[in-house]
Amino acid sequence: MAEAYIIDACRTPRGVGKPGKGALSHLHPQHLAATVLKALKDRNNLDTSTVDDVIWSTSSQNGKQGGDLGRMAALAAGYDIGASGMTLDRFCGGGITSVNLATAAVMSGMEDCVIAGGTEMMSFTAAYGAELANAGVKPLGMGSGNAELDAIHPQSHQGVCGDAIAAMEGIPREALDALALVSQERAARAIREGRFDKSLITVHNPDGTVALDHEEFPRPETTAEGLASLKASFDGIADFDLGGTTFRKQIQRRYPELNWKGVHHAGNSSGVVDGAGAVLLASKEYADKHGLKPRARVVCYINQGDDPTLMLNAPVPAAKKALAKAGLKVEDIDVWEINEAFAVVAEKFIRDLNLDRTKVNINGGAMALGHPIGATGSMLIGTALDELERSGGRYGLVTMCAAGGMAPAIIIERI
């Protein structure tokens, strides 16, 4: 089986994902995707007629984000018409899955050069979701309309699940707030020291002016006292009448003894942002032929499902499965990237695997930087690679929870 090598990775800064307020919110999602695709082309002097496929992720393939973003963004980036493209959805996990599928294509020997990545304009999806709600359309988890499936595996609200898991695991709010503060401090340090500079691509407006050239979401002024003062966000949502049921009742149908109060809020949950990220993968033969120097190789990738009712718990079994597949131990991993969808996801991950906290989300995570759903996984792979190069580490493992109770994972080795 062929090796799959990571040649390069890049991403946009994350812009605040509020319509009319974030620096990227006025742009089309295709524009963000094209920005990182063009950067990969230019940075690597890439002959795009040799690109076999562009595999893209977005968690909301509606409206502006519909219509096969991968293909259309490649054309917008000036790629050769021979470079095909597709778009996929694994909720939050799609940005890892796009890279995993690209890896599989290269390792199979069927393709030699594939670009993977993702885009999410949460400023658009928030507005679009509000339109659907006003029209009476219920989003995922608010009564799918499939009573039989809902009775077997009721889908709850992710924030409510985070609160429920914290109660189930006995993790207090103080621990979650402490992790959120660490995330902000590490992100501030990374920005100050230029740790993201190698991968960060400035986004320009169509007229050539700069739209965004820095991370817009972090709040380096965050304090422990400020986090402690924030009101929990999901208590009202947990008990909102969904038409004969509530999110709390959905969870308690499977876990009847479980009750909880809210512990997650805006400060210890992932930020709502816009952004895009991309990863260039190739075979050794392709890299040699085109004079490209690989930065890492993909050691293994896996997919893992878990309880969809609690939704957020798959990363731990995913990491264990990936380590077993790679023949590695926890101690072998130098850089861990676990998406901070909610603080409890990362805190439980660290506790369950007994990780060295200094190796986990070394440069901050989504609580500080934001989580552009379908793009985050690809961004985190690039972040892990940059940190391995900066620190001289060998192995990095990236995973994240996804709606439906899933978690893809990937292990890379620095070259």
mmCIF file of C-alpha atoms in Angstrom:
data_model
loop_
_atom_site.group_PDB
_atom_site.id
_atom_site.type_symbol
_atom_site.label_atom_id
_atom_site.label_comp_id
_atom_site.label_asym_id
_atom_site.label_seq_id
_atom_site.Cartn_x
_atom_site.Cartn_y
_atom_site.Cartn_z
ATOM 1 C CA MET A 1 0.000 0.000 0.000
ATOM 2 C CA ALA A 2 1.263 3.467 -0.912
ATOM 3 C CA GLU A 3 2.050 6.110 1.683
ATOM 4 C CA ALA A 4 -0.019 9.292 1.817
ATOM 5 C CA TYR A 5 2.029 12.394 2.514
ATOM 6 C CA ILE A 6 0.913 15.824 3.659
ATOM 7 C CA ILE A 7 2.667 18.336 1.464
ATOM 8 C CA ASP A 8 1.136 21.494 2.884
ATOM 9 C CA ALA A 9 -1.739 22.855 4.940
ATOM 10 C CA CYS A 10 -3.210 26.315 5.285
ATOM 11 C CA ARG A 11 -6.272 28.101 6.602
ATOM 12 C CA THR A 12 -7.996 31.426 6.842
ATOM 13 C CA PRO A 13 -8.190 33.343 10.097
ATOM 14 C CA ARG A 14 -11.474 32.708 11.901
ATOM 15 C CA GLY A 15 -13.908 35.601 11.666
ATOM 16 C CA VAL A 16 -16.729 36.233 14.114
ATOM 17 C CA GLY A 17 -19.729 34.330 12.781
ATOM 18 C CA LYS A 18 -22.400 36.984 13.130
ATOM 19 C CA PRO A 19 -24.213 38.413 10.092
ATOM 20 C CA GLY A 20 -23.063 41.938 9.410
ATOM 21 C CA LYS A 21 -20.599 41.946 12.319
ATOM 22 C CA GLY A 22 -17.845 39.459 11.506
ATOM 23 C CA ALA A 23 -15.081 40.525 9.125
ATOM 24 C CA LEU A 24 -15.829 37.614 6.766
ATOM 25 C CA SER A 25 -19.600 37.512 7.070
ATOM 26 C CA HIS A 26 -20.245 39.474 3.874
ATOM 27 C CA LEU A 27 -18.285 37.020 1.728
ATOM 28 C CA HIS A 28 -19.549 33.950 -0.077
ATOM 29 C CA PRO A 29 -18.438 30.574 1.385
ATOM 30 C CA GLN A 30 -16.999 29.727 -2.035
ATOM 31 C CA HIS A 31 -14.725 32.754 -1.725
ATOM 32 C CA LEU A 32 -13.230 31.459 1.544
ATOM 33 C CA ALA A 33 -12.703 27.994 0.097
ATOM 34 C CA ALA A 34 -11.128 29.428 -3.043
ATOM 35 C CA THR A 35 -8.788 31.532 -0.894
ATOM 36 C CA VAL A 36 -7.116 28.510 0.719
ATOM 37 C CA LEU A 37 -7.181 26.463 -2.502
ATOM 38 C CA LYS A 38 -5.421 29.259 -4.351
ATOM 39 C CA ALA A 39 -2.881 29.542 -1.537
ATOM 40 C CA LEU A 40 -2.000 25.849 -1.812
ATOM 41 C CA LYS A 41 -1.619 26.243 -5.565
ATOM 42 C CA ASP A 42 0.610 29.305 -5.294
ATOM 43 C CA ARG A 43 2.688 28.177 -2.308
ATOM 44 C CA ASN A 44 3.565 24.858 -3.921
ATOM 45 C CA ASN A 45 3.695 25.913 -7.586
ATOM 46 C CA LEU A 46 1.036 23.260 -8.069
ATOM 47 C CA ASP A 47 0.084 22.143 -11.558
ATOM 48 C CA THR A 48 -3.632 21.888 -10.908
ATOM 49 C CA SER A 49 -4.178 19.777 -14.016
ATOM 50 C CA THR A 50 -2.540 16.968 -12.001
ATOM 51 C CA VAL A 51 -4.908 17.305 -9.029
ATOM 52 C CA ASP A 52 -7.115 14.212 -9.068
ATOM 53 C CA ASP A 53 -9.827 15.502 -6.763
ATOM 54 C CA VAL A 54 -10.819 18.162 -4.249
ATOM 55 C CA ILE A 55 -12.723 16.664 -1.301
ATOM 56 C CA TRP A 56 -14.512 19.335 0.713
ATOM 57 C CA SER A 57 -16.577 19.480 3.875
ATOM 58 C CA THR A 58 -19.365 21.697 5.078
ATOM 59 C CA SER A 59 -21.934 20.734 7.672
ATOM 60 C CA SER A 60 -24.761 22.749 6.171
ATOM 61 C CA GLN A 61 -25.151 22.135 2.443
ATOM 62 C CA ASN A 62 -27.909 24.676 2.041
ATOM 63 C CA GLY A 63 -28.241 28.002 0.308
ATOM 64 C CA LYS A 64 -24.844 29.572 -0.268
ATOM 65 C CA GLN A 65 -23.115 26.438 1.045
ATOM 66 C CA GLY A 66 -24.982 24.131 -1.326
ATOM 67 C CA GLY A 67 -24.072 23.187 -4.875
ATOM 68 C CA ASP A 68 -20.819 21.213 -4.372
ATOM 69 C CA LEU A 69 -18.574 23.779 -2.764
ATOM 70 C CA GLY A 70 -15.447 21.686 -3.462
ATOM 71 C CA ARG A 71 -15.806 21.794 -7.228
ATOM 72 C CA MET A 72 -17.045 25.353 -7.505
ATOM 73 C CA ALA A 73 -14.353 26.725 -5.175
ATOM 74 C CA ALA A 74 -11.637 24.955 -7.174
ATOM 75 C CA LEU A 75 -12.870 26.628 -10.339
ATOM 76 C CA ALA A 76 -13.050 29.971 -8.533
ATOM 77 C CA ALA A 77 -9.446 29.470 -7.393
ATOM 78 C CA GLY A 78 -8.323 29.093 -10.997
ATOM 79 C CA TYR A 79 -7.775 25.342 -10.931
ATOM 80 C CA ASP A 80 -7.630 23.400 -14.158
ATOM 81 C CA ILE A 81 -11.020 22.085 -15.235
ATOM 82 C CA GLY A 82 -9.598 18.561 -14.944
ATOM 83 C CA ALA A 83 -9.437 18.883 -11.142
ATOM 84 C CA SER A 84 -12.798 17.511 -10.031
ATOM 85 C CA GLY A 85 -14.406 18.176 -6.664
ATOM 86 C CA MET A 86 -16.983 16.904 -4.198
ATOM 87 C CA THR A 87 -18.546 17.989 -0.912
ATOM 88 C CA LEU A 88 -19.420 15.873 2.127
ATOM 89 C CA ASP A 89 -21.081 16.197 5.503
ATOM 90 C CA ARG A 90 -20.121 14.461 8.753
ATOM 91 C CA PHE A 91 -21.370 17.338 10.872
ATOM 92 C CA CYS A 92 -18.442 18.706 12.948
ATOM 93 C CA GLY A 93 -16.200 15.814 11.886
ATOM 94 C CA GLY A 94 -16.284 16.542 8.166
ATOM 95 C CA GLY A 95 -13.004 18.456 8.082
ATOM 96 C CA ILE A 96 -11.128 15.383 9.343
ATOM 97 C CA THR A 97 -13.139 13.034 7.153
ATOM 98 C CA SER A 98 -12.278 14.959 3.994
ATOM 99 C CA VAL A 99 -8.571 14.442 4.766
ATOM 100 C CA ASN A 100 -9.164 10.811 5.665
ATOM 101 C CA LEU A 101 -10.897 10.121 2.343
ATOM 102 C CA ALA A 102 -8.123 11.895 0.469
ATOM 103 C CA THR A 103 -5.635 9.730 2.357
ATOM 104 C CA ALA A 104 -7.521 6.588 1.346
ATOM 105 C CA ALA A 105 -7.521 7.612 -2.312
ATOM 106 C CA VAL A 106 -3.757 8.130 -2.302
ATOM 107 C CA MET A 107 -2.936 5.031 -0.250
ATOM 108 C CA SER A 108 -5.060 2.873 -2.548
ATOM 109 C CA GLY A 109 -2.913 3.948 -5.485
ATOM 110 C CA MET A 110 -5.950 5.086 -7.420
ATOM 111 C CA GLU A 111 -5.103 8.781 -7.068
ATOM 112 C CA ASP A 112 -1.811 10.629 -6.634
ATOM 113 C CA CYS A 113 -2.688 14.185 -5.624
ATOM 114 C CA VAL A 114 -5.807 15.117 -3.664
ATOM 115 C CA ILE A 115 -6.710 18.278 -1.782
ATOM 116 C CA ALA A 116 -9.007 18.039 1.227
ATOM 117 C CA GLY A 117 -10.541 20.685 3.425
ATOM 118 C CA GLY A 118 -13.670 22.426 4.529
ATOM 119 C CA THR A 119 -15.542 25.688 4.861
ATOM 120 C CA GLU A 120 -18.201 26.910 7.237
ATOM 121 C CA MET A 121 -19.836 30.320 7.205
ATOM 122 C CA MET A 122 -21.628 30.222 10.533
ATOM 123 C CA SER A 123 -22.735 33.789 9.966
ATOM 124 C CA PHE A 124 -24.767 32.380 7.079
ATOM 125 C CA THR A 125 -25.941 29.186 8.766
ATOM 126 C CA ALA A 126 -27.151 31.098 11.828
ATOM 127 C CA ALA A 127 -29.272 33.380 9.685
ATOM 128 C CA TYR A 128 -30.468 30.460 7.561
ATOM 129 C CA GLY A 129 -31.393 28.466 10.668
ATOM 130 C CA ALA A 130 -33.412 31.409 11.952
ATOM 131 C CA GLU A 131 -35.284 31.543 8.639
ATOM 132 C CA LEU A 132 -36.092 27.837 8.904
ATOM 133 C CA ALA A 133 -37.262 28.227 12.496
ATOM 134 C CA ASN A 134 -39.516 31.116 11.527
ATOM 135 C CA ALA A 135 -40.945 28.916 8.791
ATOM 136 C CA GLY A 136 -41.675 26.157 11.301
ATOM 137 C CA VAL A 137 -38.949 23.777 10.123
ATOM 138 C CA LYS A 138 -37.400 21.876 13.036
ATOM 139 C CA PRO A 139 -33.604 21.392 12.970
ATOM 140 C CA LEU A 140 -31.859 18.109 13.781
ATOM 141 C CA GLY A 141 -32.646 16.934 17.275
ATOM 142 C CA MET A 142 -35.881 18.869 17.671
ATOM 143 C CA GLY A 143 -38.117 16.038 16.514
ATOM 144 C CA SER A 144 -36.835 14.538 13.273
ATOM 145 C CA GLY A 145 -40.299 13.439 12.222
ATOM 146 C CA ASN A 146 -39.145 9.811 12.397
ATOM 147 C CA ALA A 147 -40.889 8.689 15.589
ATOM 148 C CA GLU A 148 -39.470 5.167 15.372
ATOM 149 C CA LEU A 149 -35.873 6.392 15.177
ATOM 150 C CA ASP A 150 -36.419 9.056 17.827
ATOM 151 C CA ALA A 151 -37.732 6.388 20.198
ATOM 152 C CA ILE A 152 -34.592 4.276 19.733
ATOM 153 C CA HIS A 153 -31.901 6.966 19.577
ATOM 154 C CA PRO A 154 -33.338 10.384 20.408
ATOM 155 C CA GLN A 155 -31.128 13.214 19.178
ATOM 156 C CA SER A 156 -30.619 15.917 21.762
ATOM 157 C CA HIS A 157 -29.074 19.379 21.716
ATOM 158 C CA GLN A 158 -25.267 19.403 21.829
ATOM 159 C CA GLY A 159 -25.012 22.003 24.574
ATOM 160 C CA VAL A 160 -27.558 20.148 26.684
ATOM 161 C CA CYS A 161 -25.562 16.952 26.106
ATOM 162 C CA GLY A 162 -22.429 18.719 27.307
ATOM 163 C CA ASP A 163 -24.131 19.686 30.553
ATOM 164 C CA ALA A 164 -25.510 16.164 31.008
ATOM 165 C CA ILE A 165 -22.109 14.565 30.447
ATOM 166 C CA ALA A 166 -20.486 16.896 32.966
ATOM 167 C CA ALA A 167 -23.007 15.738 35.584
ATOM 168 C CA MET A 168 -22.581 12.086 34.624
ATOM 169 C CA GLU A 169 -18.783 12.359 34.916
ATOM 170 C CA GLY A 170 -18.789 14.498 38.046
ATOM 171 C CA ILE A 171 -16.880 17.315 36.346
ATOM 172 C CA PRO A 172 -17.640 20.651 38.034
ATOM 173 C CA ARG A 173 -18.062 23.970 36.286
ATOM 174 C CA GLU A 174 -14.879 25.246 37.936
ATOM 175 C CA ALA A 175 -12.822 22.671 36.034
ATOM 176 C CA LEU A 176 -14.514 23.590 32.773
ATOM 177 C CA ASP A 177 -13.924 27.296 33.307
ATOM 178 C CA ALA A 178 -10.291 26.618 34.192
ATOM 179 C CA LEU A 179 -9.821 24.778 30.896
ATOM 180 C CA ALA A 180 -11.487 27.634 29.018
ATOM 181 C CA LEU A 181 -9.080 30.103 30.588
ATOM 182 C CA VAL A 182 -6.113 27.930 29.586
ATOM 183 C CA SER A 183 -7.441 27.850 26.022
ATOM 184 C CA GLN A 184 -7.546 31.642 25.873
ATOM 185 C CA GLU A 185 -4.080 31.984 27.407
ATOM 186 C CA ARG A 186 -2.535 29.463 25.028
ATOM 187 C CA ALA A 187 -4.172 31.004 21.985
ATOM 188 C CA ALA A 188 -2.943 34.453 23.023
ATOM 189 C CA ARG A 189 0.596 33.097 23.398
ATOM 190 C CA ALA A 190 0.441 31.331 20.038
ATOM 191 C CA ILE A 191 -0.722 34.500 18.297
ATOM 192 C CA ARG A 192 1.870 36.619 20.097
ATOM 193 C CA GLU A 193 4.685 34.234 19.141
ATOM 194 C CA GLY A 194 3.526 33.791 15.548
ATOM 195 C CA ARG A 195 2.859 30.068 15.879
ATOM 196 C CA PHE A 196 -0.009 30.222 13.376
ATOM 197 C CA ASP A 197 1.777 32.388 10.821
ATOM 198 C CA LYS A 198 3.009 29.560 8.590
ATOM 199 C CA SER A 199 -0.524 28.397 7.845
ATOM 200 C CA LEU A 200 -2.537 31.600 8.098
ATOM 201 C CA ILE A 201 -3.760 33.034 4.771
ATOM 202 C CA THR A 202 -5.051 36.577 4.516
ATOM 203 C CA VAL A 203 -8.574 36.821 3.119
ATOM 204 C CA HIS A 204 -9.105 39.604 0.604
ATOM 205 C CA ASN A 205 -12.319 41.173 -0.557
ATOM 206 C CA PRO A 206 -13.216 40.844 -4.241
ATOM 207 C CA ASP A 207 -11.823 44.355 -4.787
ATOM 208 C CA GLY A 208 -8.424 43.328 -3.383
ATOM 209 C CA THR A 209 -8.673 45.045 -0.020
ATOM 210 C CA VAL A 210 -7.982 43.037 3.126
ATOM 211 C CA ALA A 211 -11.048 41.472 4.713
ATOM 212 C CA LEU A 212 -9.220 39.695 7.556
ATOM 213 C CA ASP A 213 -5.578 38.884 8.291
ATOM 214 C CA HIS A 214 -5.753 37.862 11.962
ATOM 215 C CA GLU A 215 -7.844 35.809 14.375
ATOM 216 C CA GLU A 216 -10.952 37.831 15.167
ATOM 217 C CA PHE A 217 -12.570 35.750 17.897
ATOM 218 C CA PRO A 218 -10.056 35.304 20.794
ATOM 219 C CA ARG A 219 -10.598 37.231 24.017
ATOM 220 C CA PRO A 220 -7.160 37.423 25.649
ATOM 221 C CA GLU A 221 -8.576 39.665 28.366
ATOM 222 C CA THR A 222 -10.588 36.713 29.733
ATOM 223 C CA THR A 223 -10.244 36.109 33.473
ATOM 224 C CA ALA A 224 -11.369 33.365 35.838
ATOM 225 C CA GLU A 225 -13.664 35.844 37.549
ATOM 226 C CA GLY A 226 -15.227 36.844 34.253
ATOM 227 C CA LEU A 227 -15.902 33.243 33.289
ATOM 228 C CA ALA A 228 -17.421 32.504 36.697
ATOM 229 C CA SER A 229 -19.847 35.406 36.265
ATOM 230 C CA LEU A 230 -21.352 34.107 33.009
ATOM 231 C CA LYS A 231 -24.819 32.605 33.084
ATOM 232 C CA ALA A 232 -25.231 29.004 31.944
ATOM 233 C CA SER A 233 -26.580 28.911 28.400
ATOM 234 C CA PHE A 234 -28.549 25.691 28.050
ATOM 235 C CA ASP A 235 -30.873 25.295 31.051
ATOM 236 C CA GLY A 236 -33.749 26.939 29.255
ATOM 237 C CA ILE A 237 -33.066 24.960 26.101
ATOM 238 C CA ALA A 238 -32.978 21.689 28.071
ATOM 239 C CA ASP A 239 -36.554 22.234 29.228
ATOM 240 C CA PHE A 240 -37.960 23.942 26.145
ATOM 241 C CA ASP A 241 -41.228 22.379 25.027
ATOM 242 C CA LEU A 242 -40.614 20.528 21.786
ATOM 243 C CA GLY A 243 -44.192 19.428 21.478
ATOM 244 C CA GLY A 244 -44.761 16.882 24.194
ATOM 245 C CA THR A 245 -41.130 16.372 25.089
ATOM 246 C CA THR A 246 -37.954 18.290 25.971
ATOM 247 C CA PHE A 247 -34.263 17.708 25.440
ATOM 248 C CA ARG A 248 -33.940 16.780 29.098
ATOM 249 C CA LYS A 249 -36.694 14.179 28.757
ATOM 250 C CA GLN A 250 -35.082 12.795 25.594
ATOM 251 C CA ILE A 251 -31.853 12.134 27.473
ATOM 252 C CA GLN A 252 -33.648 10.835 30.553
ATOM 253 C CA ARG A 253 -35.496 8.264 28.476
ATOM 254 C CA ARG A 254 -32.149 6.494 28.137
ATOM 255 C CA TYR A 255 -30.594 7.691 31.396
ATOM 256 C CA PRO A 256 -33.567 7.966 33.787
ATOM 257 C CA GLU A 257 -31.483 8.638 36.898
ATOM 258 C CA LEU A 258 -29.555 11.494 35.325
ATOM 259 C CA ASN A 259 -30.371 15.083 36.189
ATOM 260 C CA TRP A 260 -28.227 18.162 35.897
ATOM 261 C CA LYS A 261 -27.931 21.896 35.874
ATOM 262 C CA GLY A 262 -26.173 23.964 33.267
ATOM 263 C CA VAL A 263 -22.400 24.387 33.433
ATOM 264 C CA HIS A 264 -21.595 25.512 29.901
ATOM 265 C CA HIS A 265 -21.819 29.086 28.687
ATOM 266 C CA ALA A 266 -20.362 31.355 26.022
ATOM 267 C CA GLY A 267 -16.944 31.316 27.674
ATOM 268 C CA ASN A 268 -16.426 27.558 27.937
ATOM 269 C CA SER A 269 -18.115 26.551 24.681
ATOM 270 C CA SER A 270 -16.753 26.783 21.152
ATOM 271 C CA GLY A 271 -17.023 30.104 19.367
ATOM 272 C CA VAL A 272 -19.326 30.756 16.410
ATOM 273 C CA VAL A 273 -17.031 31.724 13.531
ATOM 274 C CA ASP A 274 -16.465 31.693 9.768
ATOM 275 C CA GLY A 275 -13.426 30.059 8.170
ATOM 276 C CA ALA A 276 -11.862 27.571 5.753
ATOM 277 C CA GLY A 277 -8.889 25.212 5.809
ATOM 278 C CA ALA A 278 -7.170 22.954 3.280
ATOM 279 C CA VAL A 279 -4.596 20.134 3.206
ATOM 280 C CA LEU A 280 -2.588 18.992 0.169
ATOM 281 C CA LEU A 281 -1.895 15.236 0.079
ATOM 282 C CA ALA A 282 0.142 13.254 -2.427
ATOM 283 C CA SER A 283 1.924 9.990 -3.026
ATOM 284 C CA LYS A 284 5.708 9.764 -2.757
ATOM 285 C CA GLU A 285 5.991 9.277 -6.510
ATOM 286 C CA TYR A 286 3.951 12.398 -7.174
ATOM 287 C CA ALA A 287 5.944 14.450 -4.674
ATOM 288 C CA ASP A 288 9.258 13.307 -6.132
ATOM 289 C CA LYS A 289 8.149 13.933 -9.716
ATOM 290 C CA HIS A 290 6.937 17.458 -8.954
ATOM 291 C CA GLY A 291 9.704 18.475 -6.565
ATOM 292 C CA LEU A 292 7.461 18.692 -3.507
ATOM 293 C CA LYS A 293 8.856 18.081 -0.036
ATOM 294 C CA PRO A 294 6.447 16.205 2.255
ATOM 295 C CA ARG A 295 5.958 17.647 5.719
ATOM 296 C CA ALA A 296 4.271 14.606 7.263
ATOM 297 C CA ARG A 297 2.811 11.220 6.484
ATOM 298 C CA VAL A 298 -0.565 9.895 7.527
ATOM 299 C CA VAL A 299 0.010 6.984 9.890
ATOM 300 C CA CYS A 300 -3.625 5.929 10.159
ATOM 301 C CA TYR A 301 -7.170 7.180 10.269
ATOM 302 C CA ILE A 302 -10.352 5.705 11.747
ATOM 303 C CA ASN A 303 -14.029 6.398 12.272
ATOM 304 C CA GLN A 304 -15.920 5.749 15.495
ATOM 305 C CA GLY A 305 -19.557 5.887 16.534
ATOM 306 C CA ASP A 306 -20.969 6.178 20.052
ATOM 307 C CA ASP A 307 -24.233 6.925 21.839
ATOM 308 C CA PRO A 308 -26.132 9.527 19.758
ATOM 309 C CA THR A 309 -28.270 10.519 22.732
ATOM 310 C CA LEU A 310 -25.265 11.959 24.576
ATOM 311 C CA MET A 311 -23.661 12.721 21.225
ATOM 312 C CA LEU A 312 -20.274 14.045 22.392
ATOM 313 C CA ASN A 313 -18.512 10.978 23.835
ATOM 314 C CA ALA A 314 -16.990 9.319 20.755
ATOM 315 C CA PRO A 315 -13.532 11.026 20.813
ATOM 316 C CA VAL A 316 -12.127 8.792 23.578
ATOM 317 C CA PRO A 317 -12.951 5.478 21.870
ATOM 318 C CA ALA A 318 -11.863 7.041 18.580
ATOM 319 C CA ALA A 319 -8.437 7.901 19.987
ATOM 320 C CA LYS A 320 -8.047 4.417 21.463
ATOM 321 C CA LYS A 321 -9.007 2.843 18.146
ATOM 322 C CA ALA A 322 -6.544 5.039 16.235
ATOM 323 C CA LEU A 323 -3.703 4.219 18.631
ATOM 324 C CA ALA A 324 -4.423 0.505 18.321
ATOM 325 C CA LYS A 325 -4.546 0.724 14.528
ATOM 326 C CA ALA A 326 -1.206 2.551 14.474
ATOM 327 C CA GLY A 327 0.433 0.288 17.057
ATOM 328 C CA LEU A 328 1.155 3.314 19.253
ATOM 329 C CA LYS A 329 0.665 4.191 22.908
ATOM 330 C CA VAL A 330 -0.643 7.347 24.523
ATOM 331 C CA GLU A 331 2.926 8.219 25.486
ATOM 332 C CA ASP A 332 3.997 8.211 21.822
ATOM 333 C CA ILE A 333 1.771 11.152 20.892
ATOM 334 C CA ASP A 334 3.521 14.505 21.148
ATOM 335 C CA VAL A 335 0.639 16.711 20.029
ATOM 336 C CA TRP A 336 -3.027 16.080 20.787
ATOM 337 C CA GLU A 337 -5.738 18.163 19.133
ATOM 338 C CA ILE A 338 -9.192 17.489 20.574
ATOM 339 C CA ASN A 339 -11.772 19.983 19.397
ATOM 340 C CA GLU A 340 -13.175 22.077 22.224
ATOM 341 C CA ALA A 341 -16.788 21.896 21.093
ATOM 342 C CA PHE A 342 -17.612 22.255 24.774
ATOM 343 C CA ALA A 343 -15.170 22.264 27.650
ATOM 344 C CA VAL A 344 -16.422 18.926 28.947
ATOM 345 C CA VAL A 345 -15.418 17.179 25.706
ATOM 346 C CA ALA A 346 -11.760 18.123 26.107
ATOM 347 C CA GLU A 347 -11.750 17.741 29.894
ATOM 348 C CA LYS A 348 -13.241 14.237 29.746
ATOM 349 C CA PHE A 349 -10.819 13.317 26.953
ATOM 350 C CA ILE A 350 -7.829 14.375 29.046
ATOM 351 C CA ARG A 351 -9.084 12.582 32.152
ATOM 352 C CA ASP A 352 -10.132 9.348 30.455
ATOM 353 C CA LEU A 353 -6.832 8.943 28.606
ATOM 354 C CA ASN A 354 -4.759 10.302 31.516
ATOM 355 C CA LEU A 355 -3.019 12.748 29.206
ATOM 356 C CA ASP A 356 -0.218 15.182 29.904
ATOM 357 C CA ARG A 357 -2.132 18.466 29.707
ATOM 358 C CA THR A 358 0.876 20.269 28.274
ATOM 359 C CA LYS A 359 0.506 18.183 25.107
ATOM 360 C CA VAL A 360 -3.210 18.820 24.558
ATOM 361 C CA ASN A 361 -4.402 21.782 22.477
ATOM 362 C CA ILE A 362 -1.011 23.371 22.986
ATOM 363 C CA ASN A 363 -1.957 26.543 21.137
ATOM 364 C CA GLY A 364 -5.491 26.881 22.408
ATOM 365 C CA GLY A 365 -8.671 25.489 20.978
ATOM 366 C CA ALA A 366 -12.166 26.310 19.817
ATOM 367 C CA MET A 367 -13.175 27.975 23.088
ATOM 368 C CA ALA A 368 -10.671 30.692 22.266
ATOM 369 C CA LEU A 369 -10.362 30.522 18.480
ATOM 370 C CA GLY A 370 -13.804 29.345 17.389
ATOM 371 C CA HIS A 371 -15.199 26.278 15.647
ATOM 372 C CA PRO A 372 -16.181 26.714 11.974
ATOM 373 C CA ILE A 373 -17.952 23.329 11.986
ATOM 374 C CA GLY A 374 -17.107 21.616 8.667
ATOM 375 C CA ALA A 375 -13.718 23.341 8.395
ATOM 376 C CA THR A 376 -12.367 22.770 11.896
ATOM 377 C CA GLY A 377 -10.951 19.286 11.399
ATOM 378 C CA SER A 378 -8.786 20.301 8.448
ATOM 379 C CA MET A 379 -7.628 23.363 10.369
ATOM 380 C CA LEU A 380 -6.656 21.242 13.386
ATOM 381 C CA ILE A 381 -4.595 18.880 11.238
ATOM 382 C CA GLY A 382 -2.631 21.880 9.990
ATOM 383 C CA THR A 383 -2.281 23.215 13.544
ATOM 384 C CA ALA A 384 -0.960 19.861 14.752
ATOM 385 C CA LEU A 385 1.539 19.731 11.896
ATOM 386 C CA ASP A 386 2.794 23.250 12.571
ATOM 387 C CA GLU A 387 3.235 22.444 16.259
ATOM 388 C CA LEU A 388 5.094 19.196 15.534
ATOM 389 C CA GLU A 389 7.511 21.153 13.363
ATOM 390 C CA ARG A 390 7.889 23.939 15.906
ATOM 391 C CA SER A 391 8.485 21.607 18.843
ATOM 392 C CA GLY A 392 10.317 18.798 17.060
ATOM 393 C CA GLY A 393 7.660 16.255 17.991
ATOM 394 C CA ARG A 394 7.010 13.113 15.968
ATOM 395 C CA TYR A 395 3.342 12.066 16.215
ATOM 396 C CA GLY A 396 0.136 14.082 16.367
ATOM 397 C CA LEU A 397 -3.402 12.794 16.921
ATOM 398 C CA VAL A 398 -6.450 14.833 15.910
ATOM 399 C CA THR A 399 -10.044 13.958 16.750
ATOM 400 C CA MET A 400 -13.346 15.634 17.482
ATOM 401 C CA CYS A 401 -16.926 14.882 18.426
ATOM 402 C CA ALA A 402 -19.620 15.120 15.786
ATOM 403 C CA ALA A 403 -23.411 15.183 15.908
ATOM 404 C CA GLY A 404 -25.047 11.789 15.767
ATOM 405 C CA GLY A 405 -22.502 10.475 18.263
ATOM 406 C CA MET A 406 -19.453 10.156 15.998
ATOM 407 C CA ALA A 407 -15.739 10.952 15.967
ATOM 408 C CA PRO A 408 -13.259 10.559 13.124
ATOM 409 C CA ALA A 409 -9.573 10.579 14.050
ATOM 410 C CA ILE A 410 -6.215 10.762 12.302
ATOM 411 C CA ILE A 411 -2.607 10.264 13.381
ATOM 412 C CA ILE A 412 0.171 12.002 11.472
ATOM 413 C CA GLU A 413 3.952 11.679 11.704
ATOM 414 C CA ARG A 414 6.231 14.636 11.074
ATOM 415 C CA ILE A 415 8.919 14.104 8.446
#
